[in-house]
Amino acid sequence: MGKNFCAATFLVCYFSAAAGFAADLPSYKAPPPPPPPMMTWTGFYVGLNAGGTWGQSNSANLSSFALFNDPLWFQGNAFASSAWGAVPTSNASGFIGGGQIGYNWQFGGSFLTGVEADIQGIAASSGRSSVTGVAFNALTGAMAMTTTDVSKRLDYLGTVRGRLGYLVTPTLLAYGTGGLAYGGVGLNASQFSFDTGAFFGAGIGNTTFSNTLVGWTAGGGVEWMFMPGWSAKGEYLYYDLGSTTNNLAPVAGLANVFNLPPGSIGYAYASNVSSRYNGHIVRAGVNYHFNWGSSALPGF
């Protein structure tokens, strides 16, 4: 009986002491998870775009001067006067589509700068029109009439631009952009001149021009990162590729010896046509971002 009581007392004291010692030990807590890394727009990207374009300067300017005047009737001056002025070319507009490649650098938390290059083909971006000019020749009493037909087109357009933007939210970018623009342009013009009194023969002249012009562009847009690595954008650009002036083949005709007295010879005049290539682009696009080492967007 005495031994059992002593053994029980010892066990109670042992476990009480062990429990007290365990309570004095420091408790282990798992470290908190690291904060999620910040999302970044920095990196290369490629994408596609599509939209529409329309021209702003929708006319061509025609000027002419006499190369040779009939010594009696000065018909060269009359025809040159009938081939002068503005020729409407209508609103050159069409579908535009192509691709872009660029690089972004995000800095200061919410600011972004970068560079982007793109090129687009254009479908049906051409305008064409005709105008008829009239000049009265008081010496012959007849009208000199010239019909001029002009068409111009934009075949493709590319840009190399800088971008500067602000992140309204981590996934929404508003930006301005500007830089170099280049494009393939073309112009065709033809003239047909005749004398209403049949005193002088009809004449025809024409020109065909095709080249690549270099100018500038500026605009802005918004871009939305709608899922990791993918963004959609809407953009407006104004472009100006400058102007061209092209000479038409000279127009000439002989005098009608049955209607005019001896000594009448004929006429000749030359014309040139100038046109400006500028306009507007509105387009949408999608980009894939190669953000090596960057994290997923918050909320995804």
PDB file of C-alpha atoms in Angstrom:
ATOM      1  CA  MET A   1       0.000   0.000   0.000  1.00  0.00           C
ATOM      2  CA  GLY A   2       2.710   2.453   0.907  1.00  0.00           C
ATOM      3  CA  LYS A   3       4.780   1.540  -2.149  1.00  0.00           C
ATOM      4  CA  ASN A   4       1.836   1.989  -4.513  1.00  0.00           C
ATOM      5  CA  PHE A   5       1.028   5.399  -3.043  1.00  0.00           C
ATOM      6  CA  CYS A   6       4.644   6.545  -3.457  1.00  0.00           C
ATOM      7  CA  ALA A   7       4.761   5.318  -7.070  1.00  0.00           C
ATOM      8  CA  ALA A   8       1.547   7.131  -7.919  1.00  0.00           C
ATOM      9  CA  THR A   9       2.767  10.312  -6.311  1.00  0.00           C
ATOM     10  CA  PHE A  10       6.022  10.131  -8.336  1.00  0.00           C
ATOM     11  CA  LEU A  11       4.186   9.691 -11.637  1.00  0.00           C
ATOM     12  CA  VAL A  12       1.910  12.655 -10.937  1.00  0.00           C
ATOM     13  CA  CYS A  13       4.874  14.868 -10.132  1.00  0.00           C
ATOM     14  CA  TYR A  14       6.818  13.706 -13.231  1.00  0.00           C
ATOM     15  CA  PHE A  15       4.075  14.375 -15.732  1.00  0.00           C
ATOM     16  CA  SER A  16       3.264  17.737 -14.121  1.00  0.00           C
ATOM     17  CA  ALA A  17       6.889  18.798 -14.433  1.00  0.00           C
ATOM     18  CA  ALA A  18       7.071  17.573 -18.072  1.00  0.00           C
ATOM     19  CA  ALA A  19       3.931  19.509 -18.975  1.00  0.00           C
ATOM     20  CA  GLY A  20       5.347  22.675 -17.400  1.00  0.00           C
ATOM     21  CA  PHE A  21       8.643  22.271 -19.265  1.00  0.00           C
ATOM     22  CA  ALA A  22       6.845  21.797 -22.591  1.00  0.00           C
ATOM     23  CA  ALA A  23       4.805  24.939 -21.970  1.00  0.00           C
ATOM     24  CA  ASP A  24       8.013  26.928 -21.525  1.00  0.00           C
ATOM     25  CA  LEU A  25       9.409  25.842 -24.960  1.00  0.00           C
ATOM     26  CA  PRO A  26       9.036  28.402 -27.849  1.00  0.00           C
ATOM     27  CA  SER A  27       6.252  27.505 -30.306  1.00  0.00           C
ATOM     28  CA  TYR A  28       7.118  27.077 -34.070  1.00  0.00           C
ATOM     29  CA  LYS A  29       5.198  29.143 -36.607  1.00  0.00           C
ATOM     30  CA  ALA A  30       5.495  28.742 -40.399  1.00  0.00           C
ATOM     31  CA  PRO A  31       6.917  31.872 -42.115  1.00  0.00           C
ATOM     32  CA  PRO A  32       4.349  34.007 -43.991  1.00  0.00           C
ATOM     33  CA  PRO A  33       4.224  33.479 -47.758  1.00  0.00           C
ATOM     34  CA  PRO A  34       6.255  36.018 -49.752  1.00  0.00           C
ATOM     35  CA  PRO A  35       4.237  38.852 -51.310  1.00  0.00           C
ATOM     36  CA  PRO A  36       3.333  38.262 -54.958  1.00  0.00           C
ATOM     37  CA  PRO A  37       5.809  39.926 -57.333  1.00  0.00           C
ATOM     38  CA  MET A  38       4.616  43.004 -59.201  1.00  0.00           C
ATOM     39  CA  MET A  39       3.253  42.552 -62.707  1.00  0.00           C
ATOM     40  CA  THR A  40       5.389  44.184 -65.422  1.00  0.00           C
ATOM     41  CA  TRP A  41       4.792  45.185 -69.038  1.00  0.00           C
ATOM     42  CA  THR A  42       8.531  45.168 -69.754  1.00  0.00           C
ATOM     43  CA  GLY A  43       9.567  42.961 -72.653  1.00  0.00           C
ATOM     44  CA  PHE A  44       9.170  42.223 -76.346  1.00  0.00           C
ATOM     45  CA  TYR A  45       5.835  41.658 -78.061  1.00  0.00           C
ATOM     46  CA  VAL A  46       4.404  40.847 -81.485  1.00  0.00           C
ATOM     47  CA  GLY A  47       0.878  41.195 -82.796  1.00  0.00           C
ATOM     48  CA  LEU A  48      -1.650  41.740 -85.581  1.00  0.00           C
ATOM     49  CA  ASN A  49      -3.896  44.689 -86.385  1.00  0.00           C
ATOM     50  CA  ALA A  50      -6.780  45.628 -88.664  1.00  0.00           C
ATOM     51  CA  GLY A  51      -8.887  48.708 -89.249  1.00  0.00           C
ATOM     52  CA  GLY A  52      -9.652  51.458 -91.727  1.00  0.00           C
ATOM     53  CA  THR A  53      -7.933  54.435 -93.340  1.00  0.00           C
ATOM     54  CA  TRP A  54      -9.149  57.509 -95.202  1.00  0.00           C
ATOM     55  CA  GLY A  55      -7.300  60.330 -96.934  1.00  0.00           C
ATOM     56  CA  GLN A  56      -7.409  63.971 -95.885  1.00  0.00           C
ATOM     57  CA  SER A  57      -6.096  65.770 -98.987  1.00  0.00           C
ATOM     58  CA  ASN A  58      -8.488  64.532-101.645  1.00  0.00           C
ATOM     59  CA  SER A  59      -7.500  66.680-104.590  1.00  0.00           C
ATOM     60  CA  ALA A  60      -4.647  67.214-107.011  1.00  0.00           C
ATOM     61  CA  ASN A  61      -3.426  70.578-108.281  1.00  0.00           C
ATOM     62  CA  LEU A  62      -2.910  70.986-112.014  1.00  0.00           C
ATOM     63  CA  SER A  63      -0.811  73.731-113.585  1.00  0.00           C
ATOM     64  CA  SER A  64       0.085  74.254-117.264  1.00  0.00           C
ATOM     65  CA  PHE A  65       2.058  76.542-119.546  1.00  0.00           C
ATOM     66  CA  ALA A  66       2.367  76.968-123.288  1.00  0.00           C
ATOM     67  CA  LEU A  67       5.325  75.358-125.033  1.00  0.00           C
ATOM     68  CA  PHE A  68       4.393  76.635-128.479  1.00  0.00           C
ATOM     69  CA  ASN A  69       1.795  79.107-129.707  1.00  0.00           C
ATOM     70  CA  ASP A  70       0.388  79.311-133.171  1.00  0.00           C
ATOM     71  CA  PRO A  71       1.834  82.617-134.436  1.00  0.00           C
ATOM     72  CA  LEU A  72      -1.608  83.865-135.476  1.00  0.00           C
ATOM     73  CA  TRP A  73      -4.031  82.481-132.895  1.00  0.00           C
ATOM     74  CA  PHE A  74      -1.963  81.763-129.718  1.00  0.00           C
ATOM     75  CA  GLN A  75      -3.846  78.529-129.123  1.00  0.00           C
ATOM     76  CA  GLY A  76      -1.114  77.187-126.824  1.00  0.00           C
ATOM     77  CA  ASN A  77      -2.015  79.838-124.267  1.00  0.00           C
ATOM     78  CA  ALA A  78      -5.709  78.987-124.567  1.00  0.00           C
ATOM     79  CA  PHE A  79      -5.192  75.290-123.942  1.00  0.00           C
ATOM     80  CA  ALA A  80      -2.799  75.953-121.065  1.00  0.00           C
ATOM     81  CA  SER A  81      -5.469  78.128-119.451  1.00  0.00           C
ATOM     82  CA  SER A  82      -8.034  75.318-119.779  1.00  0.00           C
ATOM     83  CA  ALA A  83      -5.706  72.865-117.998  1.00  0.00           C
ATOM     84  CA  TRP A  84      -5.304  74.626-114.669  1.00  0.00           C
ATOM     85  CA  GLY A  85      -6.779  74.232-111.189  1.00  0.00           C
ATOM     86  CA  ALA A  86      -7.751  71.675-108.554  1.00  0.00           C
ATOM     87  CA  VAL A  87      -8.887  68.195-109.554  1.00  0.00           C
ATOM     88  CA  PRO A  88     -10.918  66.349-106.861  1.00  0.00           C
ATOM     89  CA  THR A  89      -9.783  62.780-106.315  1.00  0.00           C
ATOM     90  CA  SER A  90     -12.628  61.815-103.927  1.00  0.00           C
ATOM     91  CA  ASN A  91     -12.031  60.310-100.494  1.00  0.00           C
ATOM     92  CA  ALA A  92      -9.385  57.595-100.803  1.00  0.00           C
ATOM     93  CA  SER A  93     -10.359  55.100 -98.119  1.00  0.00           C
ATOM     94  CA  GLY A  94     -10.107  51.390 -97.504  1.00  0.00           C
ATOM     95  CA  PHE A  95      -9.402  48.436 -95.219  1.00  0.00           C
ATOM     96  CA  ILE A  96      -5.976  48.221 -93.587  1.00  0.00           C
ATOM     97  CA  GLY A  97      -4.373  45.213 -91.942  1.00  0.00           C
ATOM     98  CA  GLY A  98      -0.924  43.974 -90.928  1.00  0.00           C
ATOM     99  CA  GLY A  99       1.376  43.282 -88.007  1.00  0.00           C
ATOM    100  CA  GLN A 100       3.578  44.952 -85.420  1.00  0.00           C
ATOM    101  CA  ILE A 101       6.584  44.208 -83.219  1.00  0.00           C
ATOM    102  CA  GLY A 102       7.845  46.220 -80.277  1.00  0.00           C
ATOM    103  CA  TYR A 103       9.491  46.510 -76.885  1.00  0.00           C
ATOM    104  CA  ASN A 104       8.127  48.036 -73.649  1.00  0.00           C
ATOM    105  CA  TRP A 105      10.001  49.256 -70.599  1.00  0.00           C
ATOM    106  CA  GLN A 106       7.979  49.942 -67.450  1.00  0.00           C
ATOM    107  CA  PHE A 107       9.508  52.402 -64.999  1.00  0.00           C
ATOM    108  CA  GLY A 108       8.490  54.416 -61.955  1.00  0.00           C
ATOM    109  CA  GLY A 109       5.732  51.946 -61.178  1.00  0.00           C
ATOM    110  CA  SER A 110       3.045  53.289 -63.516  1.00  0.00           C
ATOM    111  CA  PHE A 111       4.966  54.726 -66.489  1.00  0.00           C
ATOM    112  CA  LEU A 112       5.917  52.992 -69.712  1.00  0.00           C
ATOM    113  CA  THR A 113       8.080  53.824 -72.697  1.00  0.00           C
ATOM    114  CA  GLY A 114       8.932  51.771 -75.724  1.00  0.00           C
ATOM    115  CA  VAL A 115       9.293  51.500 -79.483  1.00  0.00           C
ATOM    116  CA  GLU A 116       7.057  49.831 -82.059  1.00  0.00           C
ATOM    117  CA  ALA A 117       7.373  49.090 -85.782  1.00  0.00           C
ATOM    118  CA  ASP A 118       4.490  48.004 -88.008  1.00  0.00           C
ATOM    119  CA  ILE A 119       3.541  47.544 -91.640  1.00  0.00           C
ATOM    120  CA  GLN A 120       0.096  47.219 -93.226  1.00  0.00           C
ATOM    121  CA  GLY A 121      -1.324  46.437 -96.613  1.00  0.00           C
ATOM    122  CA  ILE A 122      -4.255  48.524 -97.804  1.00  0.00           C
ATOM    123  CA  ALA A 123      -7.213  47.350 -99.869  1.00  0.00           C
ATOM    124  CA  ALA A 124      -9.060  49.804-102.155  1.00  0.00           C
ATOM    125  CA  SER A 125      -7.403  52.977-100.822  1.00  0.00           C
ATOM    126  CA  SER A 126      -7.670  55.007-104.007  1.00  0.00           C
ATOM    127  CA  GLY A 127      -9.569  58.015-105.268  1.00  0.00           C
ATOM    128  CA  ARG A 128     -10.328  59.085-108.827  1.00  0.00           C
ATOM    129  CA  SER A 129     -12.062  61.994-110.502  1.00  0.00           C
ATOM    130  CA  SER A 130     -12.228  64.049-113.709  1.00  0.00           C
ATOM    131  CA  VAL A 131     -12.623  67.750-114.362  1.00  0.00           C
ATOM    132  CA  THR A 132     -13.073  69.741-117.584  1.00  0.00           C
ATOM    133  CA  GLY A 133     -11.609  73.205-118.008  1.00  0.00           C
ATOM    134  CA  VAL A 134     -12.636  75.749-120.637  1.00  0.00           C
ATOM    135  CA  ALA A 135     -10.831  78.792-122.047  1.00  0.00           C
ATOM    136  CA  PHE A 136     -12.237  81.163-124.674  1.00  0.00           C
ATOM    137  CA  ASN A 137      -9.981  82.178-127.542  1.00  0.00           C
ATOM    138  CA  ALA A 138     -11.192  85.594-128.699  1.00  0.00           C
ATOM    139  CA  LEU A 139      -9.080  85.396-131.858  1.00  0.00           C
ATOM    140  CA  THR A 140     -10.760  82.253-133.181  1.00  0.00           C
ATOM    141  CA  GLY A 141     -14.074  82.649-131.378  1.00  0.00           C
ATOM    142  CA  ALA A 142     -13.846  79.004-130.191  1.00  0.00           C
ATOM    143  CA  MET A 143     -13.435  77.275-126.846  1.00  0.00           C
ATOM    144  CA  ALA A 144     -10.309  75.372-125.851  1.00  0.00           C
ATOM    145  CA  MET A 145     -11.439  72.488-123.629  1.00  0.00           C
ATOM    146  CA  THR A 146      -9.309  70.082-121.603  1.00  0.00           C
ATOM    147  CA  THR A 147     -10.555  67.111-119.601  1.00  0.00           C
ATOM    148  CA  THR A 148      -8.124  65.937-116.918  1.00  0.00           C
ATOM    149  CA  ASP A 149      -8.516  62.594-115.167  1.00  0.00           C
ATOM    150  CA  VAL A 150      -6.520  62.003-111.963  1.00  0.00           C
ATOM    151  CA  SER A 151      -6.357  58.998-109.656  1.00  0.00           C
ATOM    152  CA  LYS A 152      -4.080  58.465-106.666  1.00  0.00           C
ATOM    153  CA  ARG A 153      -3.643  55.543-104.315  1.00  0.00           C
ATOM    154  CA  LEU A 154      -1.895  54.318-101.163  1.00  0.00           C
ATOM    155  CA  ASP A 155      -0.701  50.708-101.494  1.00  0.00           C
ATOM    156  CA  TYR A 156       0.893  50.075 -98.087  1.00  0.00           C
ATOM    157  CA  LEU A 157       1.854  52.008 -94.971  1.00  0.00           C
ATOM    158  CA  GLY A 158       4.411  51.371 -92.252  1.00  0.00           C
ATOM    159  CA  THR A 159       5.602  53.229 -89.159  1.00  0.00           C
ATOM    160  CA  VAL A 160       8.479  53.200 -86.647  1.00  0.00           C
ATOM    161  CA  ARG A 161       7.261  54.993 -83.506  1.00  0.00           C
ATOM    162  CA  GLY A 162       8.128  55.721 -79.936  1.00  0.00           C
ATOM    163  CA  ARG A 163       5.485  55.182 -77.249  1.00  0.00           C
ATOM    164  CA  LEU A 164       5.038  56.895 -73.876  1.00  0.00           C
ATOM    165  CA  GLY A 165       2.207  55.841 -71.609  1.00  0.00           C
ATOM    166  CA  TYR A 166       0.693  55.711 -68.156  1.00  0.00           C
ATOM    167  CA  LEU A 167      -0.823  52.656 -66.470  1.00  0.00           C
ATOM    168  CA  VAL A 168      -4.285  53.727 -65.336  1.00  0.00           C
ATOM    169  CA  THR A 169      -4.526  50.318 -63.666  1.00  0.00           C
ATOM    170  CA  PRO A 170      -1.953  47.500 -63.667  1.00  0.00           C
ATOM    171  CA  THR A 171      -3.682  46.063 -66.737  1.00  0.00           C
ATOM    172  CA  LEU A 172      -4.816  49.210 -68.611  1.00  0.00           C
ATOM    173  CA  LEU A 173      -2.359  51.429 -70.487  1.00  0.00           C
ATOM    174  CA  ALA A 174      -3.095  54.811 -72.076  1.00  0.00           C
ATOM    175  CA  TYR A 175      -0.355  56.086 -74.392  1.00  0.00           C
ATOM    176  CA  GLY A 176       0.729  58.618 -76.971  1.00  0.00           C
ATOM    177  CA  THR A 177       2.872  57.677 -79.942  1.00  0.00           C
ATOM    178  CA  GLY A 178       4.744  59.281 -82.820  1.00  0.00           C
ATOM    179  CA  GLY A 179       7.615  58.863 -85.240  1.00  0.00           C
ATOM    180  CA  LEU A 180       8.438  57.979 -88.822  1.00  0.00           C
ATOM    181  CA  ALA A 181       5.929  56.849 -91.455  1.00  0.00           C
ATOM    182  CA  TYR A 182       6.554  55.440 -94.930  1.00  0.00           C
ATOM    183  CA  GLY A 183       4.228  54.257 -97.659  1.00  0.00           C
ATOM    184  CA  GLY A 184       3.927  53.136-101.245  1.00  0.00           C
ATOM    185  CA  VAL A 185       1.953  55.655-103.290  1.00  0.00           C
ATOM    186  CA  GLY A 186       0.878  56.013-106.891  1.00  0.00           C
ATOM    187  CA  LEU A 187      -0.649  58.653-109.155  1.00  0.00           C
ATOM    188  CA  ASN A 188      -2.036  58.478-112.689  1.00  0.00           C
ATOM    189  CA  ALA A 189      -3.118  61.520-114.699  1.00  0.00           C
ATOM    190  CA  SER A 190      -4.262  61.969-118.284  1.00  0.00           C
ATOM    191  CA  GLN A 191      -5.431  64.920-120.393  1.00  0.00           C
ATOM    192  CA  PHE A 192      -7.522  65.247-123.520  1.00  0.00           C
ATOM    193  CA  SER A 193      -7.743  68.633-125.257  1.00  0.00           C
ATOM    194  CA  PHE A 194      -9.867  69.691-128.192  1.00  0.00           C
ATOM    195  CA  ASP A 195     -10.998  72.876-129.902  1.00  0.00           C
ATOM    196  CA  THR A 196     -14.773  73.368-130.196  1.00  0.00           C
ATOM    197  CA  GLY A 197     -14.355  75.173-133.522  1.00  0.00           C
ATOM    198  CA  ALA A 198     -12.280  72.331-135.010  1.00  0.00           C
ATOM    199  CA  PHE A 199      -9.581  74.894-135.776  1.00  0.00           C
ATOM    200  CA  PHE A 200      -6.883  72.767-134.108  1.00  0.00           C
ATOM    201  CA  GLY A 201      -6.420  69.024-133.691  1.00  0.00           C
ATOM    202  CA  ALA A 202      -7.038  67.198-130.426  1.00  0.00           C
ATOM    203  CA  GLY A 203      -4.138  66.334-128.141  1.00  0.00           C
ATOM    204  CA  ILE A 204      -3.486  63.766-125.394  1.00  0.00           C
ATOM    205  CA  GLY A 205      -0.976  63.685-122.509  1.00  0.00           C
ATOM    206  CA  ASN A 206      -0.501  61.469-119.446  1.00  0.00           C
ATOM    207  CA  THR A 207       1.767  60.519-116.552  1.00  0.00           C
ATOM    208  CA  THR A 208       2.149  57.515-114.251  1.00  0.00           C
ATOM    209  CA  PHE A 209       3.978  57.753-110.921  1.00  0.00           C
ATOM    210  CA  SER A 210       4.758  55.113-108.287  1.00  0.00           C
ATOM    211  CA  ASN A 211       7.206  55.426-105.405  1.00  0.00           C
ATOM    212  CA  THR A 212       7.821  55.047-101.658  1.00  0.00           C
ATOM    213  CA  LEU A 213       7.477  58.255 -99.652  1.00  0.00           C
ATOM    214  CA  VAL A 214       8.742  58.930 -96.109  1.00  0.00           C
ATOM    215  CA  GLY A 215       7.039  61.266 -93.629  1.00  0.00           C
ATOM    216  CA  TRP A 216       5.779  61.327 -90.052  1.00  0.00           C
ATOM    217  CA  THR A 217       2.936  60.051 -87.910  1.00  0.00           C
ATOM    218  CA  ALA A 218       1.426  60.768 -84.476  1.00  0.00           C
ATOM    219  CA  GLY A 219      -1.511  59.510 -82.441  1.00  0.00           C
ATOM    220  CA  GLY A 220      -2.512  57.611 -79.333  1.00  0.00           C
ATOM    221  CA  GLY A 221      -4.436  54.687 -77.948  1.00  0.00           C
ATOM    222  CA  VAL A 222      -5.273  52.355 -75.095  1.00  0.00           C
ATOM    223  CA  GLU A 223      -4.074  48.800 -74.462  1.00  0.00           C
ATOM    224  CA  TRP A 224      -5.611  46.255 -72.076  1.00  0.00           C
ATOM    225  CA  MET A 225      -3.795  43.195 -70.732  1.00  0.00           C
ATOM    226  CA  PHE A 226      -6.800  40.882 -70.632  1.00  0.00           C
ATOM    227  CA  MET A 227      -4.908  37.722 -69.644  1.00  0.00           C
ATOM    228  CA  PRO A 228      -1.290  36.827 -68.855  1.00  0.00           C
ATOM    229  CA  GLY A 229       0.834  37.551 -71.924  1.00  0.00           C
ATOM    230  CA  TRP A 230      -2.055  38.819 -74.087  1.00  0.00           C
ATOM    231  CA  SER A 231      -3.280  42.355 -74.682  1.00  0.00           C
ATOM    232  CA  ALA A 232      -5.787  44.095 -76.950  1.00  0.00           C
ATOM    233  CA  LYS A 233      -5.459  47.678 -78.177  1.00  0.00           C
ATOM    234  CA  GLY A 234      -7.350  50.415 -79.989  1.00  0.00           C
ATOM    235  CA  GLU A 235      -5.342  53.122 -81.763  1.00  0.00           C
ATOM    236  CA  TYR A 236      -5.647  56.270 -83.877  1.00  0.00           C
ATOM    237  CA  LEU A 237      -2.844  57.615 -86.097  1.00  0.00           C
ATOM    238  CA  TYR A 238      -2.507  60.627 -88.368  1.00  0.00           C
ATOM    239  CA  TYR A 239       0.119  60.272 -91.093  1.00  0.00           C
ATOM    240  CA  ASP A 240       1.672  62.690 -93.585  1.00  0.00           C
ATOM    241  CA  LEU A 241       3.931  61.367 -96.334  1.00  0.00           C
ATOM    242  CA  GLY A 242       4.404  64.729 -98.036  1.00  0.00           C
ATOM    243  CA  SER A 243       3.660  65.793-101.613  1.00  0.00           C
ATOM    244  CA  THR A 244       4.761  64.870-105.107  1.00  0.00           C
ATOM    245  CA  THR A 245       4.798  66.833-108.361  1.00  0.00           C
ATOM    246  CA  ASN A 246       4.800  64.964-111.657  1.00  0.00           C
ATOM    247  CA  ASN A 247       5.041  66.181-115.250  1.00  0.00           C
ATOM    248  CA  LEU A 248       2.560  65.010-117.837  1.00  0.00           C
ATOM    249  CA  ALA A 249       3.649  64.287-121.388  1.00  0.00           C
ATOM    250  CA  PRO A 250       3.192  67.470-123.467  1.00  0.00           C
ATOM    251  CA  VAL A 251      -0.095  67.901-125.320  1.00  0.00           C
ATOM    252  CA  ALA A 252       0.157  69.103-128.922  1.00  0.00           C
ATOM    253  CA  GLY A 253      -2.021  69.475-132.000  1.00  0.00           C
ATOM    254  CA  LEU A 254      -1.764  70.781-135.554  1.00  0.00           C
ATOM    255  CA  ALA A 255      -3.821  73.576-137.048  1.00  0.00           C
ATOM    256  CA  ASN A 256      -6.668  72.600-139.346  1.00  0.00           C
ATOM    257  CA  VAL A 257      -5.556  74.107-142.657  1.00  0.00           C
ATOM    258  CA  PHE A 258      -9.118  73.902-144.009  1.00  0.00           C
ATOM    259  CA  ASN A 259     -10.466  76.246-141.289  1.00  0.00           C
ATOM    260  CA  LEU A 260      -7.497  78.542-140.670  1.00  0.00           C
ATOM    261  CA  PRO A 261      -5.556  80.702-143.096  1.00  0.00           C
ATOM    262  CA  PRO A 262      -2.025  79.876-144.242  1.00  0.00           C
ATOM    263  CA  GLY A 263       0.617  80.517-141.633  1.00  0.00           C
ATOM    264  CA  SER A 264      -1.244  78.674-138.876  1.00  0.00           C
ATOM    265  CA  ILE A 265       0.830  75.840-137.488  1.00  0.00           C
ATOM    266  CA  GLY A 266      -0.417  74.368-134.226  1.00  0.00           C
ATOM    267  CA  TYR A 267       0.072  74.433-130.482  1.00  0.00           C
ATOM    268  CA  ALA A 268       1.799  72.620-127.639  1.00  0.00           C
ATOM    269  CA  TYR A 269       1.530  72.947-123.859  1.00  0.00           C
ATOM    270  CA  ALA A 270       2.836  71.082-120.813  1.00  0.00           C
ATOM    271  CA  SER A 271       1.254  70.352-117.441  1.00  0.00           C
ATOM    272  CA  ASN A 272       2.287  69.058-114.061  1.00  0.00           C
ATOM    273  CA  VAL A 273       0.136  67.636-111.298  1.00  0.00           C
ATOM    274  CA  SER A 274       0.914  67.737-107.564  1.00  0.00           C
ATOM    275  CA  SER A 275      -0.761  65.838-104.762  1.00  0.00           C
ATOM    276  CA  ARG A 276      -0.332  65.382-101.024  1.00  0.00           C
ATOM    277  CA  TYR A 277      -0.519  61.997 -99.302  1.00  0.00           C
ATOM    278  CA  ASN A 278      -1.862  62.297 -95.774  1.00  0.00           C
ATOM    279  CA  GLY A 279      -4.737  60.809 -93.825  1.00  0.00           C
ATOM    280  CA  HIS A 280      -6.070  58.985 -90.801  1.00  0.00           C
ATOM    281  CA  ILE A 281      -5.978  55.425 -89.450  1.00  0.00           C
ATOM    282  CA  VAL A 282      -8.256  53.849 -86.846  1.00  0.00           C
ATOM    283  CA  ARG A 283      -7.403  50.260 -85.970  1.00  0.00           C
ATOM    284  CA  ALA A 284      -7.596  47.529 -83.343  1.00  0.00           C
ATOM    285  CA  GLY A 285      -5.010  44.896 -82.583  1.00  0.00           C
ATOM    286  CA  VAL A 286      -3.890  42.074 -80.344  1.00  0.00           C
ATOM    287  CA  ASN A 287      -0.364  41.501 -78.942  1.00  0.00           C
ATOM    288  CA  TYR A 288       1.460  38.575 -77.389  1.00  0.00           C
ATOM    289  CA  HIS A 289       4.076  39.609 -74.793  1.00  0.00           C
ATOM    290  CA  PHE A 290       7.293  37.663 -74.219  1.00  0.00           C
ATOM    291  CA  ASN A 291       7.670  38.789 -70.587  1.00  0.00           C
ATOM    292  CA  TRP A 292      10.469  36.443 -69.576  1.00  0.00           C
ATOM    293  CA  GLY A 293      10.735  36.222 -65.791  1.00  0.00           C
ATOM    294  CA  SER A 294       7.689  38.383 -65.116  1.00  0.00           C
ATOM    295  CA  SER A 295       4.785  37.270 -62.999  1.00  0.00           C
ATOM    296  CA  ALA A 296       1.167  36.659 -63.687  1.00  0.00           C
ATOM    297  CA  LEU A 297      -1.186  39.590 -63.446  1.00  0.00           C
ATOM    298  CA  PRO A 298      -2.850  40.286 -60.098  1.00  0.00           C
ATOM    299  CA  GLY A 299      -6.231  38.632 -59.978  1.00  0.00           C
ATOM    300  CA  PHE A 300      -5.470  35.902 -62.533  1.00  0.00           C
TER     301      PHE A 300
END
